[in-house]
PDB file of C-alpha atoms in Angstrom:
ATOM      1  CA  MET A  21      16.953  56.147  29.705  1.00 37.00           C
ATOM      2  CA  ASP A  22      16.722  54.916  33.256  1.00 41.00           C
ATOM      3  CA  PRO A  23      18.334  51.605  33.895  1.00 45.00           C
ATOM      4  CA  LYS A  24      15.931  48.869  32.932  1.00 46.00           C
ATOM      5  CA  LYS A  25      15.081  46.390  35.659  1.00 48.00           C
ATOM      6  CA  GLY A  26      16.945  43.226  35.061  1.00 51.00           C
ATOM      7  CA  THR A  27      19.606  44.816  32.859  1.00 67.00           C
ATOM      8  CA  THR A  28      22.706  42.562  32.833  1.00 79.00           C
ATOM      9  CA  TYR A  29      26.124  44.287  33.046  1.00 84.00           C
ATOM     10  CA  SER A  30      29.355  42.501  32.257  1.00 89.00           C
ATOM     11  CA  LEU A  31      32.854  43.488  33.188  1.00 86.00           C
ATOM     12  CA  SER A  32      36.047  43.183  31.245  1.00 87.00           C
ATOM     13  CA  GLU A  33      38.874  41.043  32.622  1.00 86.00           C
ATOM     14  CA  ASP A  34      40.529  44.065  34.267  1.00 86.00           C
ATOM     15  CA  LYS A  35      37.121  45.083  35.720  1.00 80.00           C
ATOM     16  CA  LYS A  36      37.413  48.547  34.322  1.00 87.00           C
ATOM     17  CA  THR A  37      35.050  48.459  31.347  1.00 91.00           C
ATOM     18  CA  VAL A  38      31.333  47.691  31.759  1.00 92.00           C
ATOM     19  CA  THR A  39      29.205  46.445  28.850  1.00 93.00           C
ATOM     20  CA  PHE A  40      25.445  46.131  28.601  1.00 93.00           C
ATOM     21  CA  ASP A  41      22.668  45.759  26.043  1.00 94.00           C
ATOM     22  CA  TYR A  42      20.731  48.721  24.596  1.00 93.00           C
ATOM     23  CA  SER A  43      18.372  49.519  21.723  1.00 93.00           C
ATOM     24  CA  PHE A  44      16.876  52.806  20.399  1.00 94.00           C
ATOM     25  CA  ASN A  45      13.058  53.355  20.533  1.00 92.00           C
ATOM     26  CA  PRO A  46      10.696  54.337  17.744  1.00 94.00           C
ATOM     27  CA  TRP A  47      10.311  57.871  19.125  1.00 94.00           C
ATOM     28  CA  ASP A  48      14.045  58.454  18.834  1.00 95.00           C
ATOM     29  CA  TYR A  49      13.733  58.783  15.023  1.00 94.00           C
ATOM     30  CA  ASN A  50      13.011  61.991  13.120  1.00 91.00           C
ATOM     31  CA  ARG A  51      10.760  62.652  10.113  1.00 89.00           C
ATOM     32  CA  ALA A  52      13.485  61.339   7.785  1.00 89.00           C
ATOM     33  CA  GLY A  53      13.735  58.039   9.657  1.00 90.00           C
ATOM     34  CA  GLN A  54      17.072  58.864  11.214  1.00 91.00           C
ATOM     35  CA  ILE A  55      18.155  59.438  14.727  1.00 95.00           C
ATOM     36  CA  SER A  56      19.045  63.104  15.063  1.00 95.00           C
ATOM     37  CA  ILE A  57      22.654  63.893  16.109  1.00 96.00           C
ATOM     38  CA  TRP A  58      21.594  65.538  19.345  1.00 97.00           C
ATOM     39  CA  THR A  59      19.638  62.445  20.311  1.00 96.00           C
ATOM     40  CA  ILE A  60      22.667  60.254  19.498  1.00 96.00           C
ATOM     41  CA  ALA A  61      25.006  62.436  21.539  1.00 96.00           C
ATOM     42  CA  ASP A  62      22.562  62.575  24.479  1.00 96.00           C
ATOM     43  CA  ARG A  63      22.004  58.828  24.526  1.00 94.00           C
ATOM     44  CA  ALA A  64      25.676  57.968  24.054  1.00 95.00           C
ATOM     45  CA  ALA A  65      26.733  60.343  26.909  1.00 95.00           C
ATOM     46  CA  TRP A  66      24.068  58.977  29.202  1.00 93.00           C
ATOM     47  CA  LEU A  67      25.096  55.378  28.448  1.00 92.00           C
ATOM     48  CA  LEU A  68      28.604  56.155  29.556  1.00 92.00           C
ATOM     49  CA  PHE A  69      27.266  57.536  32.764  1.00 91.00           C
ATOM     50  CA  LEU A  70      24.894  54.629  33.131  1.00 88.00           C
ATOM     51  CA  GLY A  71      27.737  52.140  32.816  1.00 88.00           C
ATOM     52  CA  GLU A  72      29.922  53.890  35.340  1.00 87.00           C
ATOM     53  CA  SER A  73      26.986  54.227  37.740  1.00 88.00           C
ATOM     54  CA  ALA A  74      26.415  50.442  37.466  1.00 84.00           C
ATOM     55  CA  LEU A  75      30.002  49.969  38.740  1.00 83.00           C
ATOM     56  CA  GLU A  76      29.690  52.672  41.378  1.00 87.00           C
ATOM     57  CA  PRO A  77      26.140  53.774  42.402  1.00 90.00           C
ATOM     58  CA  ARG A  78      27.522  56.694  44.420  1.00 92.00           C
ATOM     59  CA  PHE A  79      27.993  58.511  41.062  1.00 90.00           C
ATOM     60  CA  LEU A  80      24.181  59.119  41.049  1.00 88.00           C
ATOM     61  CA  ASN A  81      24.735  61.608  43.836  1.00 90.00           C
ATOM     62  CA  VAL A  82      27.672  63.458  42.179  1.00 92.00           C
ATOM     63  CA  ARG A  83      26.782  66.755  40.477  1.00 93.00           C
ATOM     64  CA  LEU A  84      28.569  66.988  37.147  1.00 95.00           C
ATOM     65  CA  PHE A  85      28.490  69.542  34.329  1.00 96.00           C
ATOM     66  CA  THR A  86      29.696  68.514  30.922  1.00 96.00           C
ATOM     67  CA  ARG A  87      32.780  70.386  29.716  1.00 97.00           C
ATOM     68  CA  CYS A  88      33.044  68.707  26.307  1.00 98.00           C
ATOM     69  CA  GLN A  89      31.988  65.675  24.296  1.00 98.00           C
ATOM     70  CA  GLU A  90      32.924  64.144  20.984  1.00 98.00           C
ATOM     71  CA  TRP A  91      31.163  61.382  18.980  1.00 98.00           C
ATOM     72  CA  GLU A  92      32.180  59.703  15.724  1.00 98.00           C
ATOM     73  CA  LEU A  93      29.673  57.626  13.784  1.00 97.00           C
ATOM     74  CA  SER A  94      30.243  54.847  11.299  1.00 95.00           C
ATOM     75  CA  PRO A  95      28.338  55.183   7.962  1.00 91.00           C
ATOM     76  CA  SER A  96      26.670  51.879   8.843  1.00 92.00           C
ATOM     77  CA  PHE A  97      24.939  53.482  11.818  1.00 95.00           C
ATOM     78  CA  TYR A  98      22.240  55.118   9.761  1.00 93.00           C
ATOM     79  CA  SER A  99      21.513  51.995   7.663  1.00 91.00           C
ATOM     80  CA  LEU A 100      21.762  49.334  10.357  1.00 93.00           C
ATOM     81  CA  VAL A 101      20.247  50.860  13.454  1.00 94.00           C
ATOM     82  CA  LYS A 102      16.457  50.541  13.480  1.00 92.00           C
ATOM     83  CA  PRO A 103      13.969  50.586  16.433  1.00 92.00           C
ATOM     84  CA  GLY A 104      14.798  47.585  18.522  1.00 90.00           C
ATOM     85  CA  THR A 105      18.112  46.751  16.826  1.00 94.00           C
ATOM     86  CA  SER A 106      20.239  44.867  19.370  1.00 95.00           C
ATOM     87  CA  LEU A 107      23.266  46.938  20.363  1.00 96.00           C
ATOM     88  CA  GLN A 108      25.858  46.786  23.066  1.00 95.00           C
ATOM     89  CA  ALA A 109      27.207  49.820  24.858  1.00 95.00           C
ATOM     90  CA  SER A 110      30.479  49.983  26.791  1.00 95.00           C
ATOM     91  CA  SER A 111      31.866  52.600  29.226  1.00 95.00           C
ATOM     92  CA  ARG A 112      35.318  53.057  30.683  1.00 94.00           C
ATOM     93  CA  MET A 113      36.869  55.712  32.896  1.00 94.00           C
ATOM     94  CA  LEU A 114      39.890  57.160  31.013  1.00 95.00           C
ATOM     95  CA  HIS A 115      41.046  59.923  33.388  1.00 94.00           C
ATOM     96  CA  VAL A 116      40.387  61.483  36.775  1.00 93.00           C
ATOM     97  CA  GLY A 117      41.857  64.796  37.814  1.00 92.00           C
ATOM     98  CA  LYS A 118      41.211  67.043  40.749  1.00 93.00           C
ATOM     99  CA  THR A 119      37.858  68.368  39.469  1.00 95.00           C
ATOM    100  CA  SER A 120      37.229  66.662  36.161  1.00 95.00           C
ATOM    101  CA  MET A 121      36.940  63.174  34.740  1.00 94.00           C
ATOM    102  CA  THR A 122      36.914  61.764  31.204  1.00 96.00           C
ATOM    103  CA  ARG A 123      34.991  58.682  30.130  1.00 95.00           C
ATOM    104  CA  GLY A 124      35.131  56.835  26.874  1.00 96.00           C
ATOM    105  CA  GLY A 125      32.899  54.303  25.179  1.00 96.00           C
ATOM    106  CA  GLU A 126      31.363  52.633  22.227  1.00 96.00           C
ATOM    107  CA  ILE A 127      28.052  51.454  20.765  1.00 97.00           C
ATOM    108  CA  VAL A 128      28.473  48.318  18.710  1.00 96.00           C
ATOM    109  CA  ASP A 129      26.224  46.115  16.602  1.00 96.00           C
ATOM    110  CA  SER A 130      25.581  42.981  18.782  1.00 94.00           C
ATOM    111  CA  SER A 131      25.438  40.643  15.719  1.00 93.00           C
ATOM    112  CA  THR A 132      28.700  41.785  14.017  1.00 94.00           C
ATOM    113  CA  ASN A 133      30.576  43.639  16.737  1.00 93.00           C
ATOM    114  CA  GLU A 134      31.060  46.580  14.320  1.00 96.00           C
ATOM    115  CA  ILE A 135      31.714  49.820  16.170  1.00 97.00           C
ATOM    116  CA  LEU A 136      28.851  52.168  15.167  1.00 97.00           C
ATOM    117  CA  VAL A 137      29.531  55.053  17.644  1.00 97.00           C
ATOM    118  CA  LYS A 138      32.606  55.875  19.684  1.00 97.00           C
ATOM    119  CA  GLY A 139      33.614  58.880  21.705  1.00 97.00           C
ATOM    120  CA  ILE A 140      34.380  60.613  24.953  1.00 97.00           C
ATOM    121  CA  VAL A 141      32.784  62.872  27.498  1.00 97.00           C
ATOM    122  CA  GLN A 142      34.657  65.117  29.951  1.00 97.00           C
ATOM    123  CA  ASP A 143      32.667  66.157  33.021  1.00 97.00           C
ATOM    124  CA  VAL A 144      33.419  68.631  35.780  1.00 97.00           C
ATOM    125  CA  HIS A 145      32.401  68.313  39.385  1.00 96.00           C
ATOM    126  CA  VAL A 146      30.656  71.547  40.399  1.00 96.00           C
ATOM    127  CA  SER A 147      29.188  73.301  43.375  1.00 94.00           C
ATOM    128  CA  MET A 148      25.587  74.182  42.756  1.00 93.00           C
ATOM    129  CA  GLU A 149      26.012  77.199  45.043  1.00 94.00           C
ATOM    130  CA  THR A 150      28.876  78.800  43.264  1.00 96.00           C
ATOM    131  CA  ARG A 151      28.470  77.121  39.851  1.00 94.00           C
ATOM    132  CA  ARG A 152      32.249  76.621  39.925  1.00 95.00           C
ATOM    133  CA  PRO A 153      34.444  73.450  39.852  1.00 96.00           C
ATOM    134  CA  LYS A 154      35.155  71.805  43.205  1.00 96.00           C
ATOM    135  CA  PRO A 155      37.341  68.809  44.112  1.00 96.00           C
ATOM    136  CA  PHE A 156      35.985  65.305  43.893  1.00 95.00           C
ATOM    137  CA  PRO A 157      35.156  63.483  47.143  1.00 95.00           C
ATOM    138  CA  ASP A 158      37.821  61.280  48.481  1.00 95.00           C
ATOM    139  CA  TRP A 159      36.068  58.053  47.467  1.00 95.00           C
ATOM    140  CA  ILE A 160      36.479  58.942  43.768  1.00 94.00           C
ATOM    141  CA  LYS A 161      40.168  59.682  44.188  1.00 90.00           C
ATOM    142  CA  GLU A 162      40.613  56.388  45.985  1.00 93.00           C
ATOM    143  CA  LYS A 163      38.627  54.321  43.528  1.00 92.00           C
ATOM    144  CA  TYR A 164      40.455  55.710  40.498  1.00 92.00           C
ATOM    145  CA  SER A 165      43.887  56.302  42.111  1.00 91.00           C
ATOM    146  CA  TYR A 166      45.413  54.262  39.245  1.00 89.00           C
ATOM    147  CA  LEU A 167      44.385  56.968  36.790  1.00 88.00           C
ATOM    148  CA  LEU A 168      45.501  60.021  38.771  1.00 79.00           C
ATOM    149  CA  SER A 169      49.051  59.955  37.396  1.00 79.00           C
ATOM    150  CA  GLU A 170      47.953  58.966  33.868  1.00 81.00           C
ATOM    151  CA  PRO A 171      48.320  61.636  31.117  1.00 85.00           C
ATOM    152  CA  ARG A 172      45.159  63.459  30.343  1.00 86.00           C
ATOM    153  CA  PRO A 173      43.479  62.134  27.170  1.00 92.00           C
ATOM    154  CA  LYS A 174      42.907  64.382  24.202  1.00 94.00           C
ATOM    155  CA  THR A 175      39.610  66.190  24.525  1.00 96.00           C
ATOM    156  CA  VAL A 176      37.858  68.937  22.491  1.00 97.00           C
ATOM    157  CA  GLU A 177      39.960  72.068  21.942  1.00 95.00           C
ATOM    158  CA  ARG A 178      38.802  75.603  21.512  1.00 97.00           C
ATOM    159  CA  PHE A 179      38.870  77.018  17.933  1.00 97.00           C
ATOM    160  CA  GLU A 180      39.190  80.587  16.647  1.00 96.00           C
ATOM    161  CA  ASP A 181      36.690  82.629  14.753  1.00 94.00           C
ATOM    162  CA  PRO A 182      37.128  82.658  10.971  1.00 94.00           C
ATOM    163  CA  ASN A 183      39.202  85.381   9.430  1.00 91.00           C
ATOM    164  CA  ASP A 184      36.328  86.350   7.086  1.00 90.00           C
ATOM    165  CA  THR A 185      33.230  86.747   9.259  1.00 89.00           C
ATOM    166  CA  THR A 186      31.186  88.032   6.320  1.00 89.00           C
ATOM    167  CA  LYS A 187      30.665  84.439   5.153  1.00 89.00           C
ATOM    168  CA  MET A 188      29.006  83.425   8.431  1.00 97.00           C
ATOM    169  CA  PHE A 189      25.450  82.250   8.388  1.00 98.00           C
ATOM    170  CA  ILE A 190      23.646  83.601  11.530  1.00 98.00           C
ATOM    171  CA  TYR A 191      20.685  81.923  13.294  1.00 98.00           C
ATOM    172  CA  ARG A 192      18.949  83.037  16.474  1.00 98.00           C
ATOM    173  CA  VAL A 193      16.988  81.117  19.058  1.00 98.00           C
ATOM    174  CA  THR A 194      15.333  81.957  22.353  1.00 98.00           C
ATOM    175  CA  VAL A 195      15.888  79.335  25.063  1.00 98.00           C
ATOM    176  CA  PRO A 196      12.347  77.884  25.886  1.00 98.00           C
ATOM    177  CA  PRO A 197      11.376  76.546  29.361  1.00 98.00           C
ATOM    178  CA  SER A 198      11.413  72.920  27.980  1.00 98.00           C
ATOM    179  CA  ASP A 199      15.174  73.118  27.198  1.00 97.00           C
ATOM    180  CA  ILE A 200      16.088  73.658  30.865  1.00 97.00           C
ATOM    181  CA  ASP A 201      17.368  70.592  32.791  1.00 96.00           C
ATOM    182  CA  ASP A 202      17.752  69.713  36.448  1.00 93.00           C
ATOM    183  CA  ASN A 203      20.968  71.743  36.621  1.00 93.00           C
ATOM    184  CA  ASN A 204      18.783  74.799  36.004  1.00 95.00           C
ATOM    185  CA  HIS A 205      20.447  75.674  32.711  1.00 97.00           C
ATOM    186  CA  THR A 206      20.074  74.827  29.026  1.00 97.00           C
ATOM    187  CA  ASN A 207      20.571  71.095  28.575  1.00 97.00           C
ATOM    188  CA  GLN A 208      23.764  70.188  26.772  1.00 96.00           C
ATOM    189  CA  LYS A 209      22.011  68.388  23.847  1.00 97.00           C
ATOM    190  CA  GLN A 210      19.921  71.440  23.018  1.00 98.00           C
ATOM    191  CA  TYR A 211      22.968  73.328  21.838  1.00 98.00           C
ATOM    192  CA  ILE A 212      23.653  70.560  19.335  1.00 98.00           C
ATOM    193  CA  ARG A 213      20.042  70.869  18.177  1.00 98.00           C
ATOM    194  CA  TYR A 214      20.277  74.664  17.852  1.00 98.00           C
ATOM    195  CA  CYS A 215      23.433  74.291  15.711  1.00 98.00           C
ATOM    196  CA  PHE A 216      21.924  71.545  13.545  1.00 98.00           C
ATOM    197  CA  ASN A 217      18.822  73.669  12.956  1.00 98.00           C
ATOM    198  CA  CYS A 218      21.064  76.579  12.027  1.00 98.00           C
ATOM    199  CA  ALA A 219      22.896  74.347   9.502  1.00 98.00           C
ATOM    200  CA  ALA A 220      19.554  73.004   8.156  1.00 97.00           C
ATOM    201  CA  VAL A 221      18.304  76.416   7.421  1.00 97.00           C
ATOM    202  CA  GLY A 222      21.616  77.634   6.022  1.00 97.00           C
ATOM    203  CA  ALA A 223      22.027  74.570   3.811  1.00 96.00           C
ATOM    204  CA  LYS A 224      18.687  75.124   2.212  1.00 95.00           C
ATOM    205  CA  GLN A 225      19.628  78.741   1.539  1.00 96.00           C
ATOM    206  CA  GLY A 226      22.943  77.911  -0.037  1.00 96.00           C
ATOM    207  CA  ALA A 227      24.980  79.430   2.801  1.00 97.00           C
ATOM    208  CA  TYR A 228      27.719  76.759   2.663  1.00 96.00           C
ATOM    209  CA  PRO A 229      29.837  75.651  -0.331  1.00 95.00           C
ATOM    210  CA  THR A 230      29.446  71.911   0.099  1.00 96.00           C
ATOM    211  CA  VAL A 231      26.904  71.287   2.835  1.00 96.00           C
ATOM    212  CA  ARG A 232      23.588  71.610   1.023  1.00 94.00           C
ATOM    213  CA  GLY A 233      20.029  70.242   0.726  1.00 93.00           C
ATOM    214  CA  ASP A 234      17.893  68.575   3.357  1.00 93.00           C
ATOM    215  CA  LEU A 235      20.321  67.815   6.221  1.00 94.00           C
ATOM    216  CA  PHE A 236      17.643  65.666   7.932  1.00 91.00           C
ATOM    217  CA  LYS A 237      18.283  63.150   5.191  1.00 89.00           C
ATOM    218  CA  GLN A 238      22.050  63.328   5.543  1.00 87.00           C
ATOM    219  CA  GLY A 239      24.110  61.768   8.306  1.00 89.00           C
ATOM    220  CA  VAL A 240      26.493  63.506  10.689  1.00 96.00           C
ATOM    221  CA  ARG A 241      29.866  61.752  10.730  1.00 96.00           C
ATOM    222  CA  LYS A 242      31.299  63.475  13.776  1.00 98.00           C
ATOM    223  CA  VAL A 243      30.211  66.056  16.315  1.00 98.00           C
ATOM    224  CA  SER A 244      32.486  67.817  18.789  1.00 98.00           C
ATOM    225  CA  VAL A 245      31.183  70.176  21.470  1.00 98.00           C
ATOM    226  CA  LEU A 246      32.982  72.478  23.911  1.00 98.00           C
ATOM    227  CA  TYR A 247      30.816  74.089  26.628  1.00 98.00           C
ATOM    228  CA  GLN A 248      32.165  77.464  27.736  1.00 97.00           C
ATOM    229  CA  LYS A 249      29.416  79.177  29.677  1.00 97.00           C
ATOM    230  CA  GLU A 250      25.825  78.587  30.687  1.00 97.00           C
ATOM    231  CA  SER A 251      22.561  79.959  29.259  1.00 98.00           C
ATOM    232  CA  LEU A 252      19.132  80.171  30.996  1.00 97.00           C
ATOM    233  CA  GLU A 253      15.507  80.214  30.086  1.00 98.00           C
ATOM    234  CA  GLY A 254      14.572  83.250  28.014  1.00 98.00           C
ATOM    235  CA  ASP A 255      18.172  84.005  26.879  1.00 98.00           C
ATOM    236  CA  VAL A 256      18.423  85.019  23.233  1.00 98.00           C
ATOM    237  CA  LEU A 257      21.228  83.111  21.592  1.00 98.00           C
ATOM    238  CA  THR A 258      23.093  83.758  18.356  1.00 98.00           C
ATOM    239  CA  VAL A 259      24.473  80.860  16.422  1.00 98.00           C
ATOM    240  CA  GLU A 260      27.241  81.817  14.098  1.00 98.00           C
ATOM    241  CA  SER A 261      28.129  79.191  11.490  1.00 98.00           C
ATOM    242  CA  TRP A 262      30.623  78.767   8.707  1.00 98.00           C
ATOM    243  CA  GLU A 263      32.134  75.967   6.532  1.00 97.00           C
ATOM    244  CA  GLU A 264      35.624  75.245   7.819  1.00 96.00           C
ATOM    245  CA  SER A 265      36.438  72.597   5.194  1.00 96.00           C
ATOM    246  CA  PRO A 266      34.405  70.475   2.730  1.00 96.00           C
ATOM    247  CA  GLY A 267      31.594  68.779   4.648  1.00 96.00           C
ATOM    248  CA  THR A 268      32.612  70.342   7.982  1.00 97.00           C
ATOM    249  CA  LEU A 269      30.734  73.221   9.666  1.00 98.00           C
ATOM    250  CA  ARG A 270      31.710  75.130  12.744  1.00 98.00           C
ATOM    251  CA  PHE A 271      29.382  76.963  15.145  1.00 98.00           C
ATOM    252  CA  GLN A 272      29.906  79.505  17.841  1.00 98.00           C
ATOM    253  CA  VAL A 273      26.903  79.998  20.167  1.00 98.00           C
ATOM    254  CA  ARG A 274      26.865  83.415  21.869  1.00 98.00           C
ATOM    255  CA  LYS A 275      24.682  85.346  24.318  1.00 98.00           C
ATOM    256  CA  GLY A 276      25.456  88.926  23.349  1.00 97.00           C
ATOM    257  CA  SER A 277      29.245  89.074  23.192  1.00 96.00           C
ATOM    258  CA  GLU A 278      29.782  86.042  25.508  1.00 97.00           C
ATOM    259  CA  LYS A 279      30.894  82.794  23.946  1.00 98.00           C
ATOM    260  CA  LEU A 280      28.795  79.965  25.345  1.00 98.00           C
ATOM    261  CA  VAL A 281      29.433  76.854  23.221  1.00 98.00           C
ATOM    262  CA  GLN A 282      31.497  75.760  20.277  1.00 98.00           C
ATOM    263  CA  VAL A 283      30.327  72.945  18.003  1.00 98.00           C
ATOM    264  CA  THR A 284      31.912  71.199  14.968  1.00 98.00           C
ATOM    265  CA  MET A 285      29.900  68.878  12.742  1.00 98.00           C
ATOM    266  CA  GLN A 286      31.263  66.737   9.978  1.00 97.00           C
ATOM    267  CA  PHE A 287      28.661  65.543   7.509  1.00 96.00           C
ATOM    268  CA  PHE A 288      28.675  62.534   5.240  1.00 88.00           C
ATOM    269  CA  VAL A 289      29.091  64.360   1.976  1.00 75.00           C
ATOM    270  CA  ALA A 290      28.125  62.578  -1.259  1.00 62.00           C
ATOM    271  CA  SER A 291      31.639  62.524  -2.636  1.00 52.00           C
ATOM    272  CA  GLY A 292      32.133  58.756  -2.901  1.00 44.00           C
ATOM    273  CA  SER A 293      35.482  59.046  -1.286  1.00 42.00           C
ATOM    274  CA  GLU A 294      37.038  56.217   0.671  1.00 42.00           C
ATOM    275  CA  THR A 295      37.126  58.449   3.745  1.00 40.00           C
ATOM    276  CA  ASP A 296      33.375  58.744   3.762  1.00 49.00           C
ATOM    277  CA  LYS A 297      32.940  55.009   3.405  1.00 50.00           C
ATOM    278  CA  SER A 298      35.491  53.939   6.000  1.00 55.00           C
ATOM    279  CA  LYS A 299      34.599  52.162   9.236  1.00 62.00           C
ATOM    280  CA  LEU A 300      35.471  53.456  12.714  1.00 71.00           C
TER     281      LEU A 300
END
């Protein structure tokens, strides 16, 4: 995912949105021939960062932790996107506060301009010594001064536990060394993978009313993630899951009694409804 040598970046007329070409690789696909939702989220978030770094290389030296991310996928994504399919990614800064920033972007089909993936990422500038938020350097405030007074865009909100916890499906995982990133904590995409694996096991066991069968053969329509606390190598995590509404699962990842991450996944259910067939 490093910038390819010779990559061409183009700017919008207001010079605030950067666009560039991208394509997925054969190794991005799972055994069902689909790109897993944690890979999609990871690539999409990195593409937003890549675009902003193309505009301002100093971002490469800014330490950021992700607070939340949300991605919505068109039904066409799973049928159109193959290894090497020509895509275009775009990235735009939406908001800059004292310690956090929010970027938005899209991945579109280069041949039709259909939006296949769209979403947002909110990152927090942190001190690696204290692991706490700290103010951005002055150059960021100056570069994005036009956004400082703008209203904060809607991001992922915290949800409450279900009233009936007896209907939860529980899944446990121990964080392996390979899931730790250069921030010395569990990488953000791994939580999405843990939750999907929880759902895949639960769906096969009939734990959810409408989300059933082999989830590796079903597409995820939308994923929302709120990161609450960190986990480290060797931590034993509990993933609590339940069906919030038809086709929608919620997950609370805990370490003991501590809440670490909340995830919501909406699946493309085989209902034939117009909602499931709609474009982004």
